[in-house]
């Protein structure tokens, strides 16, 4: 994957729990890492190639192959791009692609 195509920065958010002043459990999210990505929203020509594999998503985010301590992205994590939060539907690697990339299928949080 050419570096110039990764022009967006997406934050990966991991769920966390903390306690408030009264001792109650509060669920929130913490930024785990930031990824350089290519973002394809529904309607983009490139999106149509992957749409059949995962029909319920509205955004596909392509990034370099995930390595190291951030090699796993869980389904209950979220992504934030341009202030919009996305729920992760799954990850996949495109078949027959010479690029070492990981695709993250996501849907806009409502």
PDB file of N, CA and C in Angstrom:
ATOM      1  N   UNK A   1       0.856  -1.171   0.000  1.00  0.00           N
ATOM      2  CA  UNK A   1       0.000   0.000   0.000  1.00  0.00           C
ATOM      3  C   UNK A   1       0.900   1.232   0.000  1.00  0.00           C
ATOM      4  N   UNK A   2       0.665   2.124  -0.914  1.00  0.00           N
ATOM      5  CA  UNK A   2       1.452   3.342  -0.989  1.00  0.00           C
ATOM      6  C   UNK A   2       1.087   4.265   0.161  1.00  0.00           C
ATOM      7  N   UNK A   3       2.109   4.878   0.751  1.00  0.00           N
ATOM      8  CA  UNK A   3       1.902   5.742   1.905  1.00  0.00           C
ATOM      9  C   UNK A   3       1.015   6.940   1.626  1.00  0.00           C
ATOM     10  N   UNK A   4       1.020   7.461   0.411  1.00  0.00           N
ATOM     11  CA  UNK A   4       0.217   8.628   0.076  1.00  0.00           C
ATOM     12  C   UNK A   4      -1.280   8.380   0.135  1.00  0.00           C
ATOM     13  N   UNK A   5      -1.671   7.125   0.085  1.00  0.00           N
ATOM     14  CA  UNK A   5      -3.091   6.796   0.148  1.00  0.00           C
ATOM     15  C   UNK A   5      -3.610   6.812   1.586  1.00  0.00           C
ATOM     16  N   UNK A   6      -2.714   6.776   2.547  1.00  0.00           N
ATOM     17  CA  UNK A   6      -3.104   6.760   3.957  1.00  0.00           C
ATOM     18  C   UNK A   6      -3.109   8.196   4.479  1.00  0.00           C
ATOM     19  N   UNK A   7      -4.054   8.977   4.041  1.00  0.00           N
ATOM     20  CA  UNK A   7      -4.050  10.404   4.354  1.00  0.00           C
ATOM     21  C   UNK A   7      -4.905  10.794   5.547  1.00  0.00           C
ATOM     22  N   UNK A   8      -5.629   9.843   6.128  1.00  0.00           N
ATOM     23  CA  UNK A   8      -6.481  10.130   7.275  1.00  0.00           C
ATOM     24  C   UNK A   8      -5.888   9.528   8.547  1.00  0.00           C
ATOM     25  N   UNK A   9      -6.209  10.124   9.677  1.00  0.00           N
ATOM     26  CA  UNK A   9      -5.795   9.588  10.969  1.00  0.00           C
ATOM     27  C   UNK A   9      -7.050   9.189  11.730  1.00  0.00           C
ATOM     28  N   UNK A  10      -7.119   7.925  12.123  1.00  0.00           N
ATOM     29  CA  UNK A  10      -8.267   7.371  12.838  1.00  0.00           C
ATOM     30  C   UNK A  10      -7.794   6.935  14.219  1.00  0.00           C
ATOM     31  N   UNK A  11      -8.553   7.310  15.248  1.00  0.00           N
ATOM     32  CA  UNK A  11      -8.235   6.888  16.608  1.00  0.00           C
ATOM     33  C   UNK A  11      -8.935   5.567  16.906  1.00  0.00           C
ATOM     34  N   UNK A  12      -8.214   4.642  17.510  1.00  0.00           N
ATOM     35  CA  UNK A  12      -8.778   3.367  17.940  1.00  0.00           C
ATOM     36  C   UNK A  12      -9.091   3.501  19.422  1.00  0.00           C
ATOM     37  N   UNK A  13     -10.350   3.245  19.801  1.00  0.00           N
ATOM     38  CA  UNK A  13     -10.817   3.425  21.172  1.00  0.00           C
ATOM     39  C   UNK A  13     -11.126   2.082  21.816  1.00  0.00           C
ATOM     40  N   UNK A  14     -10.600   1.879  23.008  1.00  0.00           N
ATOM     41  CA  UNK A  14     -10.815   0.645  23.762  1.00  0.00           C
ATOM     42  C   UNK A  14     -11.753   0.937  24.929  1.00  0.00           C
ATOM     43  N   UNK A  15     -12.730   0.058  25.189  1.00  0.00           N
ATOM     44  CA  UNK A  15     -13.643   0.309  26.317  1.00  0.00           C
ATOM     45  C   UNK A  15     -12.916   0.181  27.655  1.00  0.00           C
ATOM     46  N   UNK A  16     -13.259   1.085  28.563  1.00  0.00           N
ATOM     47  CA  UNK A  16     -12.690   1.067  29.910  1.00  0.00           C
ATOM     48  C   UNK A  16     -13.815   1.289  30.917  1.00  0.00           C
ATOM     49  N   UNK A  17     -13.570   0.902  32.142  1.00  0.00           N
ATOM     50  CA  UNK A  17     -14.516   1.183  33.216  1.00  0.00           C
ATOM     51  C   UNK A  17     -13.777   1.897  34.335  1.00  0.00           C
ATOM     52  N   UNK A  18     -14.432   2.902  34.896  1.00  0.00           N
ATOM     53  CA  UNK A  18     -13.889   3.648  36.020  1.00  0.00           C
ATOM     54  C   UNK A  18     -14.996   3.821  37.056  1.00  0.00           C
ATOM     55  N   UNK A  19     -14.611   4.312  38.197  1.00  0.00           N
ATOM     56  CA  UNK A  19     -15.593   4.591  39.236  1.00  0.00           C
ATOM     57  C   UNK A  19     -15.768   6.094  39.376  1.00  0.00           C
ATOM     58  N   UNK A  20     -17.024   6.504  39.551  1.00  0.00           N
ATOM     59  CA  UNK A  20     -17.288   7.915  39.811  1.00  0.00           C
ATOM     60  C   UNK A  20     -17.188   8.184  41.307  1.00  0.00           C
ATOM     61  N   UNK A  21     -17.488   9.419  41.709  1.00  0.00           N
ATOM     62  CA  UNK A  21     -17.353   9.828  43.110  1.00  0.00           C
ATOM     63  C   UNK A  21     -18.208   8.993  44.065  1.00  0.00           C
ATOM     64  N   UNK A  22     -19.365   8.550  43.597  1.00  0.00           N
ATOM     65  CA  UNK A  22     -20.262   7.783  44.462  1.00  0.00           C
ATOM     66  C   UNK A  22     -19.975   6.280  44.440  1.00  0.00           C
ATOM     67  N   UNK A  23     -18.943   5.861  43.703  1.00  0.00           N
ATOM     68  CA  UNK A  23     -18.577   4.453  43.651  1.00  0.00           C
ATOM     69  C   UNK A  23     -19.241   3.672  42.536  1.00  0.00           C
ATOM     70  N   UNK A  24     -20.039   4.333  41.728  1.00  0.00           N
ATOM     71  CA  UNK A  24     -20.700   3.668  40.604  1.00  0.00           C
ATOM     72  C   UNK A  24     -19.728   3.428  39.457  1.00  0.00           C
ATOM     73  N   UNK A  25     -20.010   2.429  38.662  1.00  0.00           N
ATOM     74  CA  UNK A  25     -19.170   2.089  37.525  1.00  0.00           C
ATOM     75  C   UNK A  25     -19.589   2.922  36.320  1.00  0.00           C
ATOM     76  N   UNK A  26     -18.604   3.558  35.689  1.00  0.00           N
ATOM     77  CA  UNK A  26     -18.848   4.385  34.508  1.00  0.00           C
ATOM     78  C   UNK A  26     -18.075   3.773  33.346  1.00  0.00           C
ATOM     79  N   UNK A  27     -18.783   3.494  32.254  1.00  0.00           N
ATOM     80  CA  UNK A  27     -18.137   2.939  31.071  1.00  0.00           C
ATOM     81  C   UNK A  27     -17.726   4.071  30.147  1.00  0.00           C
ATOM     82  N   UNK A  28     -16.523   3.989  29.665  1.00  0.00           N
ATOM     83  CA  UNK A  28     -16.011   4.999  28.753  1.00  0.00           C
ATOM     84  C   UNK A  28     -15.045   4.370  27.762  1.00  0.00           C
ATOM     85  N   UNK A  29     -14.363   5.179  27.002  1.00  0.00           N
ATOM     86  CA  UNK A  29     -13.408   4.693  26.017  1.00  0.00           C
ATOM     87  C   UNK A  29     -12.116   5.476  26.122  1.00  0.00           C
ATOM     88  N   UNK A  30     -11.006   4.772  25.898  1.00  0.00           N
ATOM     89  CA  UNK A  30      -9.675   5.358  25.944  1.00  0.00           C
ATOM     90  C   UNK A  30      -9.007   5.155  24.587  1.00  0.00           C
ATOM     91  N   UNK A  31      -8.276   6.158  24.126  1.00  0.00           N
ATOM     92  CA  UNK A  31      -7.556   6.041  22.865  1.00  0.00           C
ATOM     93  C   UNK A  31      -6.383   5.078  23.058  1.00  0.00           C
ATOM     94  N   UNK A  32      -6.360   4.017  22.246  1.00  0.00           N
ATOM     95  CA  UNK A  32      -5.287   3.027  22.313  1.00  0.00           C
ATOM     96  C   UNK A  32      -4.154   3.421  21.381  1.00  0.00           C
ATOM     97  N   UNK A  33      -4.511   3.793  20.168  1.00  0.00           N
ATOM     98  CA  UNK A  33      -3.517   4.186  19.179  1.00  0.00           C
ATOM     99  C   UNK A  33      -4.189   5.021  18.099  1.00  0.00           C
ATOM    100  N   UNK A  34      -3.377   5.603  17.258  1.00  0.00           N
ATOM    101  CA  UNK A  34      -3.863   6.324  16.086  1.00  0.00           C
ATOM    102  C   UNK A  34      -3.274   5.638  14.866  1.00  0.00           C
ATOM    103  N   UNK A  35      -4.116   5.417  13.856  1.00  0.00           N
ATOM    104  CA  UNK A  35      -3.696   4.726  12.642  1.00  0.00           C
ATOM    105  C   UNK A  35      -3.784   5.648  11.442  1.00  0.00           C
ATOM    106  N   UNK A  36      -2.792   5.578  10.575  1.00  0.00           N
ATOM    107  CA  UNK A  36      -2.881   6.239   9.277  1.00  0.00           C
ATOM    108  C   UNK A  36      -3.737   5.335   8.396  1.00  0.00           C
ATOM    109  N   UNK A  37      -4.765   5.893   7.768  1.00  0.00           N
ATOM    110  CA  UNK A  37      -5.747   5.065   7.063  1.00  0.00           C
ATOM    111  C   UNK A  37      -6.223   5.705   5.776  1.00  0.00           C
ATOM    112  N   UNK A  38      -6.882   4.864   5.010  1.00  0.00           N
ATOM    113  CA  UNK A  38      -7.677   5.296   3.863  1.00  0.00           C
ATOM    114  C   UNK A  38      -9.113   4.984   4.237  1.00  0.00           C
ATOM    115  N   UNK A  39      -9.993   5.974   4.201  1.00  0.00           N
ATOM    116  CA  UNK A  39     -11.381   5.797   4.623  1.00  0.00           C
ATOM    117  C   UNK A  39     -12.273   5.793   3.387  1.00  0.00           C
ATOM    118  N   UNK A  40     -13.090   4.721   3.267  1.00  0.00           N
ATOM    119  CA  UNK A  40     -14.016   4.591   2.141  1.00  0.00           C
ATOM    120  C   UNK A  40     -15.428   4.532   2.694  1.00  0.00           C
ATOM    121  N   UNK A  41     -16.202   5.556   2.420  1.00  0.00           N
ATOM    122  CA  UNK A  41     -17.593   5.575   2.872  1.00  0.00           C
ATOM    123  C   UNK A  41     -18.480   5.003   1.773  1.00  0.00           C
ATOM    124  N   UNK A  42     -19.674   4.573   2.162  1.00  0.00           N
ATOM    125  CA  UNK A  42     -20.608   3.993   1.198  1.00  0.00           C
ATOM    126  C   UNK A  42     -20.803   4.978   0.049  1.00  0.00           C
ATOM    127  N   UNK A  43     -20.772   4.452  -1.140  1.00  0.00           N
ATOM    128  CA  UNK A  43     -20.894   5.287  -2.332  1.00  0.00           C
ATOM    129  C   UNK A  43     -19.566   5.456  -3.052  1.00  0.00           C
ATOM    130  N   UNK A  44     -18.468   5.238  -2.353  1.00  0.00           N
ATOM    131  CA  UNK A  44     -17.164   5.326  -3.007  1.00  0.00           C
ATOM    132  C   UNK A  44     -16.974   4.111  -3.907  1.00  0.00           C
ATOM    133  N   UNK A  45     -16.315   4.313  -5.031  1.00  0.00           N
ATOM    134  CA  UNK A  45     -16.135   3.233  -5.996  1.00  0.00           C
ATOM    135  C   UNK A  45     -15.356   2.058  -5.394  1.00  0.00           C
ATOM    136  N   UNK A  46     -14.330   2.341  -4.597  1.00  0.00           N
ATOM    137  CA  UNK A  46     -13.544   1.275  -3.978  1.00  0.00           C
ATOM    138  C   UNK A  46     -14.364   0.495  -2.964  1.00  0.00           C
ATOM    139  N   UNK A  47     -15.309   1.147  -2.317  1.00  0.00           N
ATOM    140  CA  UNK A  47     -16.142   0.493  -1.308  1.00  0.00           C
ATOM    141  C   UNK A  47     -16.931  -0.663  -1.922  1.00  0.00           C
ATOM    142  N   UNK A  48     -17.366  -0.505  -3.168  1.00  0.00           N
ATOM    143  CA  UNK A  48     -18.204  -1.502  -3.830  1.00  0.00           C
ATOM    144  C   UNK A  48     -17.523  -2.860  -3.946  1.00  0.00           C
ATOM    145  N   UNK A  49     -16.190  -2.878  -3.995  1.00  0.00           N
ATOM    146  CA  UNK A  49     -15.461  -4.149  -4.077  1.00  0.00           C
ATOM    147  C   UNK A  49     -15.673  -4.992  -2.831  1.00  0.00           C
ATOM    148  N   UNK A  50     -15.811  -4.361  -1.675  1.00  0.00           N
ATOM    149  CA  UNK A  50     -15.891  -5.060  -0.405  1.00  0.00           C
ATOM    150  C   UNK A  50     -17.311  -5.142   0.142  1.00  0.00           C
ATOM    151  N   UNK A  51     -18.242  -4.454  -0.470  1.00  0.00           N
ATOM    152  CA  UNK A  51     -19.601  -4.338   0.048  1.00  0.00           C
ATOM    153  C   UNK A  51     -20.305  -5.690   0.157  1.00  0.00           C
ATOM    154  N   UNK A  52     -20.047  -6.586  -0.769  1.00  0.00           N
ATOM    155  CA  UNK A  52     -20.731  -7.875  -0.743  1.00  0.00           C
ATOM    156  C   UNK A  52     -20.320  -8.707   0.462  1.00  0.00           C
ATOM    157  N   UNK A  53     -19.083  -8.573   0.907  1.00  0.00           N
ATOM    158  CA  UNK A  53     -18.592  -9.370   2.031  1.00  0.00           C
ATOM    159  C   UNK A  53     -19.267  -8.964   3.333  1.00  0.00           C
ATOM    160  N   UNK A  54     -19.484  -7.680   3.510  1.00  0.00           N
ATOM    161  CA  UNK A  54     -20.055  -7.192   4.759  1.00  0.00           C
ATOM    162  C   UNK A  54     -21.106  -6.148   4.412  1.00  0.00           C
ATOM    163  N   UNK A  55     -22.366  -6.545   4.424  1.00  0.00           N
ATOM    164  CA  UNK A  55     -23.443  -5.690   3.928  1.00  0.00           C
ATOM    165  C   UNK A  55     -23.914  -4.650   4.935  1.00  0.00           C
ATOM    166  N   UNK A  56     -23.765  -4.892   6.233  1.00  0.00           N
ATOM    167  CA  UNK A  56     -24.353  -3.997   7.223  1.00  0.00           C
ATOM    168  C   UNK A  56     -23.479  -2.801   7.587  1.00  0.00           C
ATOM    169  N   UNK A  57     -22.356  -2.620   6.931  1.00  0.00           N
ATOM    170  CA  UNK A  57     -21.462  -1.520   7.274  1.00  0.00           C
ATOM    171  C   UNK A  57     -21.666  -0.341   6.328  1.00  0.00           C
ATOM    172  N   UNK A  58     -21.244   0.843   6.774  1.00  0.00           N
ATOM    173  CA  UNK A  58     -21.316   2.001   5.898  1.00  0.00           C
ATOM    174  C   UNK A  58     -19.950   2.624   5.648  1.00  0.00           C
ATOM    175  N   UNK A  59     -18.903   2.063   6.271  1.00  0.00           N
ATOM    176  CA  UNK A  59     -17.555   2.591   6.104  1.00  0.00           C
ATOM    177  C   UNK A  59     -16.550   1.446   6.169  1.00  0.00           C
ATOM    178  N   UNK A  60     -15.554   1.493   5.290  1.00  0.00           N
ATOM    179  CA  UNK A  60     -14.444   0.555   5.360  1.00  0.00           C
ATOM    180  C   UNK A  60     -13.170   1.380   5.499  1.00  0.00           C
ATOM    181  N   UNK A  61     -12.361   1.006   6.464  1.00  0.00           N
ATOM    182  CA  UNK A  61     -11.125   1.727   6.754  1.00  0.00           C
ATOM    183  C   UNK A  61      -9.970   0.793   6.457  1.00  0.00           C
ATOM    184  N   UNK A  62      -9.103   1.203   5.550  1.00  0.00           N
ATOM    185  CA  UNK A  62      -7.944   0.391   5.171  1.00  0.00           C
ATOM    186  C   UNK A  62      -6.704   0.985   5.826  1.00  0.00           C
ATOM    187  N   UNK A  63      -5.916   0.114   6.436  1.00  0.00           N
ATOM    188  CA  UNK A  63      -4.675   0.542   7.066  1.00  0.00           C
ATOM    189  C   UNK A  63      -3.601  -0.486   6.768  1.00  0.00           C
ATOM    190  N   UNK A  64      -2.376  -0.147   7.081  1.00  0.00           N
ATOM    191  CA  UNK A  64      -1.311  -1.127   6.904  1.00  0.00           C
ATOM    192  C   UNK A  64      -1.558  -2.315   7.802  1.00  0.00           C
ATOM    193  N   UNK A  65      -0.927  -3.389   7.476  1.00  0.00           N
ATOM    194  CA  UNK A  65      -1.031  -4.613   8.268  1.00  0.00           C
ATOM    195  C   UNK A  65      -0.776  -4.297   9.740  1.00  0.00           C
ATOM    196  N   UNK A  66      -1.676  -4.739  10.615  1.00  0.00           N
ATOM    197  CA  UNK A  66      -1.545  -4.470  12.045  1.00  0.00           C
ATOM    198  C   UNK A  66      -0.477  -5.367  12.645  1.00  0.00           C
ATOM    199  N   UNK A  67       0.465  -4.754  13.363  1.00  0.00           N
ATOM    200  CA  UNK A  67       1.566  -5.512  13.962  1.00  0.00           C
ATOM    201  C   UNK A  67       1.780  -5.042  15.391  1.00  0.00           C
ATOM    202  N   UNK A  68       2.567  -5.809  16.107  1.00  0.00           N
ATOM    203  CA  UNK A  68       2.981  -5.409  17.445  1.00  0.00           C
ATOM    204  C   UNK A  68       1.857  -5.469  18.450  1.00  0.00           C
ATOM    205  N   UNK A  69       1.915  -4.558  19.414  1.00  0.00           N
ATOM    206  CA  UNK A  69       0.942  -4.616  20.507  1.00  0.00           C
ATOM    207  C   UNK A  69      -0.455  -4.187  20.101  1.00  0.00           C
ATOM    208  N   UNK A  70      -0.611  -3.599  18.922  1.00  0.00           N
ATOM    209  CA  UNK A  70      -1.937  -3.201  18.434  1.00  0.00           C
ATOM    210  C   UNK A  70      -2.378  -4.103  17.283  1.00  0.00           C
ATOM    211  N   UNK A  71      -1.886  -5.341  17.270  1.00  0.00           N
ATOM    212  CA  UNK A  71      -2.192  -6.257  16.173  1.00  0.00           C
ATOM    213  C   UNK A  71      -3.620  -6.778  16.229  1.00  0.00           C
ATOM    214  N   UNK A  72      -4.290  -6.628  17.354  1.00  0.00           N
ATOM    215  CA  UNK A  72      -5.652  -7.127  17.498  1.00  0.00           C
ATOM    216  C   UNK A  72      -6.586  -5.964  17.792  1.00  0.00           C
ATOM    217  N   UNK A  73      -7.660  -5.886  17.017  1.00  0.00           N
ATOM    218  CA  UNK A  73      -8.715  -4.916  17.292  1.00  0.00           C
ATOM    219  C   UNK A  73      -9.967  -5.722  17.584  1.00  0.00           C
ATOM    220  N   UNK A  74     -10.520  -5.543  18.761  1.00  0.00           N
ATOM    221  CA  UNK A  74     -11.687  -6.309  19.194  1.00  0.00           C
ATOM    222  C   UNK A  74     -12.978  -5.700  18.646  1.00  0.00           C
ATOM    223  N   UNK A  75     -14.017  -6.521  18.564  1.00  0.00           N
ATOM    224  CA  UNK A  75     -15.296  -6.078  18.016  1.00  0.00           C
ATOM    225  C   UNK A  75     -15.994  -5.045  18.902  1.00  0.00           C
ATOM    226  N   UNK A  76     -15.709  -5.019  20.213  1.00  0.00           N
ATOM    227  CA  UNK A  76     -16.376  -4.041  21.084  1.00  0.00           C
ATOM    228  C   UNK A  76     -15.609  -2.713  21.164  1.00  0.00           C
ATOM    229  N   UNK A  77     -14.516  -2.595  20.423  1.00  0.00           N
ATOM    230  CA  UNK A  77     -13.784  -1.343  20.358  1.00  0.00           C
ATOM    231  C   UNK A  77     -14.494  -0.411  19.385  1.00  0.00           C
ATOM    232  N   UNK A  78     -14.053   0.828  19.347  1.00  0.00           N
ATOM    233  CA  UNK A  78     -14.635   1.808  18.433  1.00  0.00           C
ATOM    234  C   UNK A  78     -13.529   2.552  17.712  1.00  0.00           C
ATOM    235  N   UNK A  79     -13.924   3.255  16.666  1.00  0.00           N
ATOM    236  CA  UNK A  79     -13.017   4.121  15.919  1.00  0.00           C
ATOM    237  C   UNK A  79     -13.592   5.526  15.937  1.00  0.00           C
ATOM    238  N   UNK A  80     -12.713   6.526  15.932  1.00  0.00           N
ATOM    239  CA  UNK A  80     -13.173   7.910  15.835  1.00  0.00           C
ATOM    240  C   UNK A  80     -12.402   8.581  14.709  1.00  0.00           C
ATOM    241  N   UNK A  81     -13.157   9.146  13.767  1.00  0.00           N
ATOM    242  CA  UNK A  81     -12.587   9.843  12.626  1.00  0.00           C
ATOM    243  C   UNK A  81     -13.380  11.121  12.407  1.00  0.00           C
ATOM    244  N   UNK A  82     -12.686  12.244  12.407  1.00  0.00           N
ATOM    245  CA  UNK A  82     -13.311  13.566  12.231  1.00  0.00           C
ATOM    246  C   UNK A  82     -14.438  13.808  13.226  1.00  0.00           C
ATOM    247  N   UNK A  83     -14.255  13.326  14.454  1.00  0.00           N
ATOM    248  CA  UNK A  83     -15.230  13.552  15.505  1.00  0.00           C
ATOM    249  C   UNK A  83     -16.426  12.616  15.493  1.00  0.00           C
ATOM    250  N   UNK A  84     -16.497  11.724  14.508  1.00  0.00           N
ATOM    251  CA  UNK A  84     -17.596  10.768  14.411  1.00  0.00           C
ATOM    252  C   UNK A  84     -17.109   9.414  14.932  1.00  0.00           C
ATOM    253  N   UNK A  85     -17.939   8.758  15.750  1.00  0.00           N
ATOM    254  CA  UNK A  85     -17.576   7.463  16.327  1.00  0.00           C
ATOM    255  C   UNK A  85     -18.200   6.347  15.493  1.00  0.00           C
ATOM    256  N   UNK A  86     -17.408   5.299  15.247  1.00  0.00           N
ATOM    257  CA  UNK A  86     -17.840   4.145  14.468  1.00  0.00           C
ATOM    258  C   UNK A  86     -17.712   2.882  15.301  1.00  0.00           C
ATOM    259  N   UNK A  87     -18.713   2.001  15.231  1.00  0.00           N
ATOM    260  CA  UNK A  87     -18.640   0.681  15.844  1.00  0.00           C
ATOM    261  C   UNK A  87     -17.968  -0.261  14.850  1.00  0.00           C
ATOM    262  N   UNK A  88     -17.106  -1.141  15.344  1.00  0.00           N
ATOM    263  CA  UNK A  88     -16.387  -2.064  14.482  1.00  0.00           C
ATOM    264  C   UNK A  88     -17.243  -3.304  14.249  1.00  0.00           C
ATOM    265  N   UNK A  89     -17.460  -3.641  12.973  1.00  0.00           N
ATOM    266  CA  UNK A  89     -18.214  -4.843  12.624  1.00  0.00           C
ATOM    267  C   UNK A  89     -17.276  -6.025  12.429  1.00  0.00           C
ATOM    268  N   UNK A  90     -16.034  -5.771  12.048  1.00  0.00           N
ATOM    269  CA  UNK A  90     -15.069  -6.841  11.848  1.00  0.00           C
ATOM    270  C   UNK A  90     -13.864  -6.359  11.066  1.00  0.00           C
ATOM    271  N   UNK A  91     -12.860  -7.210  11.006  1.00  0.00           N
ATOM    272  CA  UNK A  91     -11.669  -6.906  10.225  1.00  0.00           C
ATOM    273  C   UNK A  91     -11.432  -8.046   9.242  1.00  0.00           C
ATOM    274  N   UNK A  92     -10.801  -7.739   8.126  1.00  0.00           N
ATOM    275  CA  UNK A  92     -10.472  -8.761   7.143  1.00  0.00           C
ATOM    276  C   UNK A  92      -9.311  -8.286   6.297  1.00  0.00           C
ATOM    277  N   UNK A  93      -8.654  -9.250   5.654  1.00  0.00           N
ATOM    278  CA  UNK A  93      -7.587  -8.951   4.718  1.00  0.00           C
ATOM    279  C   UNK A  93      -8.081  -9.333   3.335  1.00  0.00           C
ATOM    280  N   UNK A  94      -8.019  -8.409   2.378  1.00  0.00           N
ATOM    281  CA  UNK A  94      -8.557  -8.704   1.046  1.00  0.00           C
ATOM    282  C   UNK A  94      -7.789  -9.840   0.375  1.00  0.00           C
ATOM    283  N   UNK A  95      -8.528 -10.716  -0.295  1.00  0.00           N
ATOM    284  CA  UNK A  95      -7.908 -11.834  -1.002  1.00  0.00           C
ATOM    285  C   UNK A  95      -7.236 -11.334  -2.275  1.00  0.00           C
ATOM    286  N   UNK A  96      -6.091 -11.911  -2.563  1.00  0.00           N
ATOM    287  CA  UNK A  96      -5.392 -11.602  -3.802  1.00  0.00           C
ATOM    288  C   UNK A  96      -4.740 -10.235  -3.835  1.00  0.00           C
ATOM    289  N   UNK A  97      -4.705  -9.556  -2.715  1.00  0.00           N
ATOM    290  CA  UNK A  97      -4.102  -8.235  -2.680  1.00  0.00           C
ATOM    291  C   UNK A  97      -2.609  -8.355  -2.411  1.00  0.00           C
ATOM    292  N   UNK A  98      -1.815  -7.696  -3.237  1.00  0.00           N
ATOM    293  CA  UNK A  98      -0.370  -7.709  -3.028  1.00  0.00           C
ATOM    294  C   UNK A  98       0.015  -6.781  -1.876  1.00  0.00           C
ATOM    295  N   UNK A  99      -0.854  -5.840  -1.557  1.00  0.00           N
ATOM    296  CA  UNK A  99      -0.598  -4.913  -0.459  1.00  0.00           C
ATOM    297  C   UNK A  99      -0.796  -5.631   0.867  1.00  0.00           C
ATOM    298  N   UNK A 100       0.017  -5.305   1.809  1.00  0.00           N
ATOM    299  CA  UNK A 100      -0.167  -5.839   3.159  1.00  0.00           C
ATOM    300  C   UNK A 100      -1.049  -4.849   3.906  1.00  0.00           C
ATOM    301  N   UNK A 101      -2.336  -5.094   3.849  1.00  0.00           N
ATOM    302  CA  UNK A 101      -3.257  -4.173   4.478  1.00  0.00           C
ATOM    303  C   UNK A 101      -4.330  -4.918   5.242  1.00  0.00           C
ATOM    304  N   UNK A 102      -4.903  -4.234   6.193  1.00  0.00           N
ATOM    305  CA  UNK A 102      -6.019  -4.750   6.964  1.00  0.00           C
ATOM    306  C   UNK A 102      -7.202  -3.832   6.730  1.00  0.00           C
ATOM    307  N   UNK A 103      -8.351  -4.424   6.469  1.00  0.00           N
ATOM    308  CA  UNK A 103      -9.570  -3.663   6.264  1.00  0.00           C
ATOM    309  C   UNK A 103     -10.416  -3.774   7.522  1.00  0.00           C
ATOM    310  N   UNK A 104     -10.931  -2.649   7.992  1.00  0.00           N
ATOM    311  CA  UNK A 104     -11.788  -2.611   9.167  1.00  0.00           C
ATOM    312  C   UNK A 104     -13.169  -2.166   8.699  1.00  0.00           C
ATOM    313  N   UNK A 105     -14.144  -3.043   8.832  1.00  0.00           N
ATOM    314  CA  UNK A 105     -15.517  -2.725   8.455  1.00  0.00           C
ATOM    315  C   UNK A 105     -16.199  -2.087   9.668  1.00  0.00           C
ATOM    316  N   UNK A 106     -16.844  -0.944   9.461  1.00  0.00           N
ATOM    317  CA  UNK A 106     -17.429  -0.212  10.581  1.00  0.00           C
ATOM    318  C   UNK A 106     -18.754   0.411  10.184  1.00  0.00           C
ATOM    319  N   UNK A 107     -19.554   0.711  11.203  1.00  0.00           N
ATOM    320  CA  UNK A 107     -20.802   1.445  10.960  1.00  0.00           C
ATOM    321  C   UNK A 107     -20.855   2.647  11.897  1.00  0.00           C
ATOM    322  N   UNK A 108     -21.367   3.714  11.345  1.00  0.00           N
ATOM    323  CA  UNK A 108     -21.482   4.965  12.091  1.00  0.00           C
ATOM    324  C   UNK A 108     -22.373   4.771  13.298  1.00  0.00           C
ATOM    325  N   UNK A 109     -21.915   5.242  14.445  1.00  0.00           N
ATOM    326  CA  UNK A 109     -22.689   5.112  15.686  1.00  0.00           C
ATOM    327  C   UNK A 109     -23.812   6.137  15.676  1.00  0.00           C
ATOM    328  N   UNK A 110     -24.997   5.689  16.058  1.00  0.00           N
ATOM    329  CA  UNK A 110     -26.156   6.605  16.045  1.00  0.00           C
ATOM    330  C   UNK A 110     -26.523   7.058  17.415  1.00  0.00           C
TER     331      UNK A 110
END
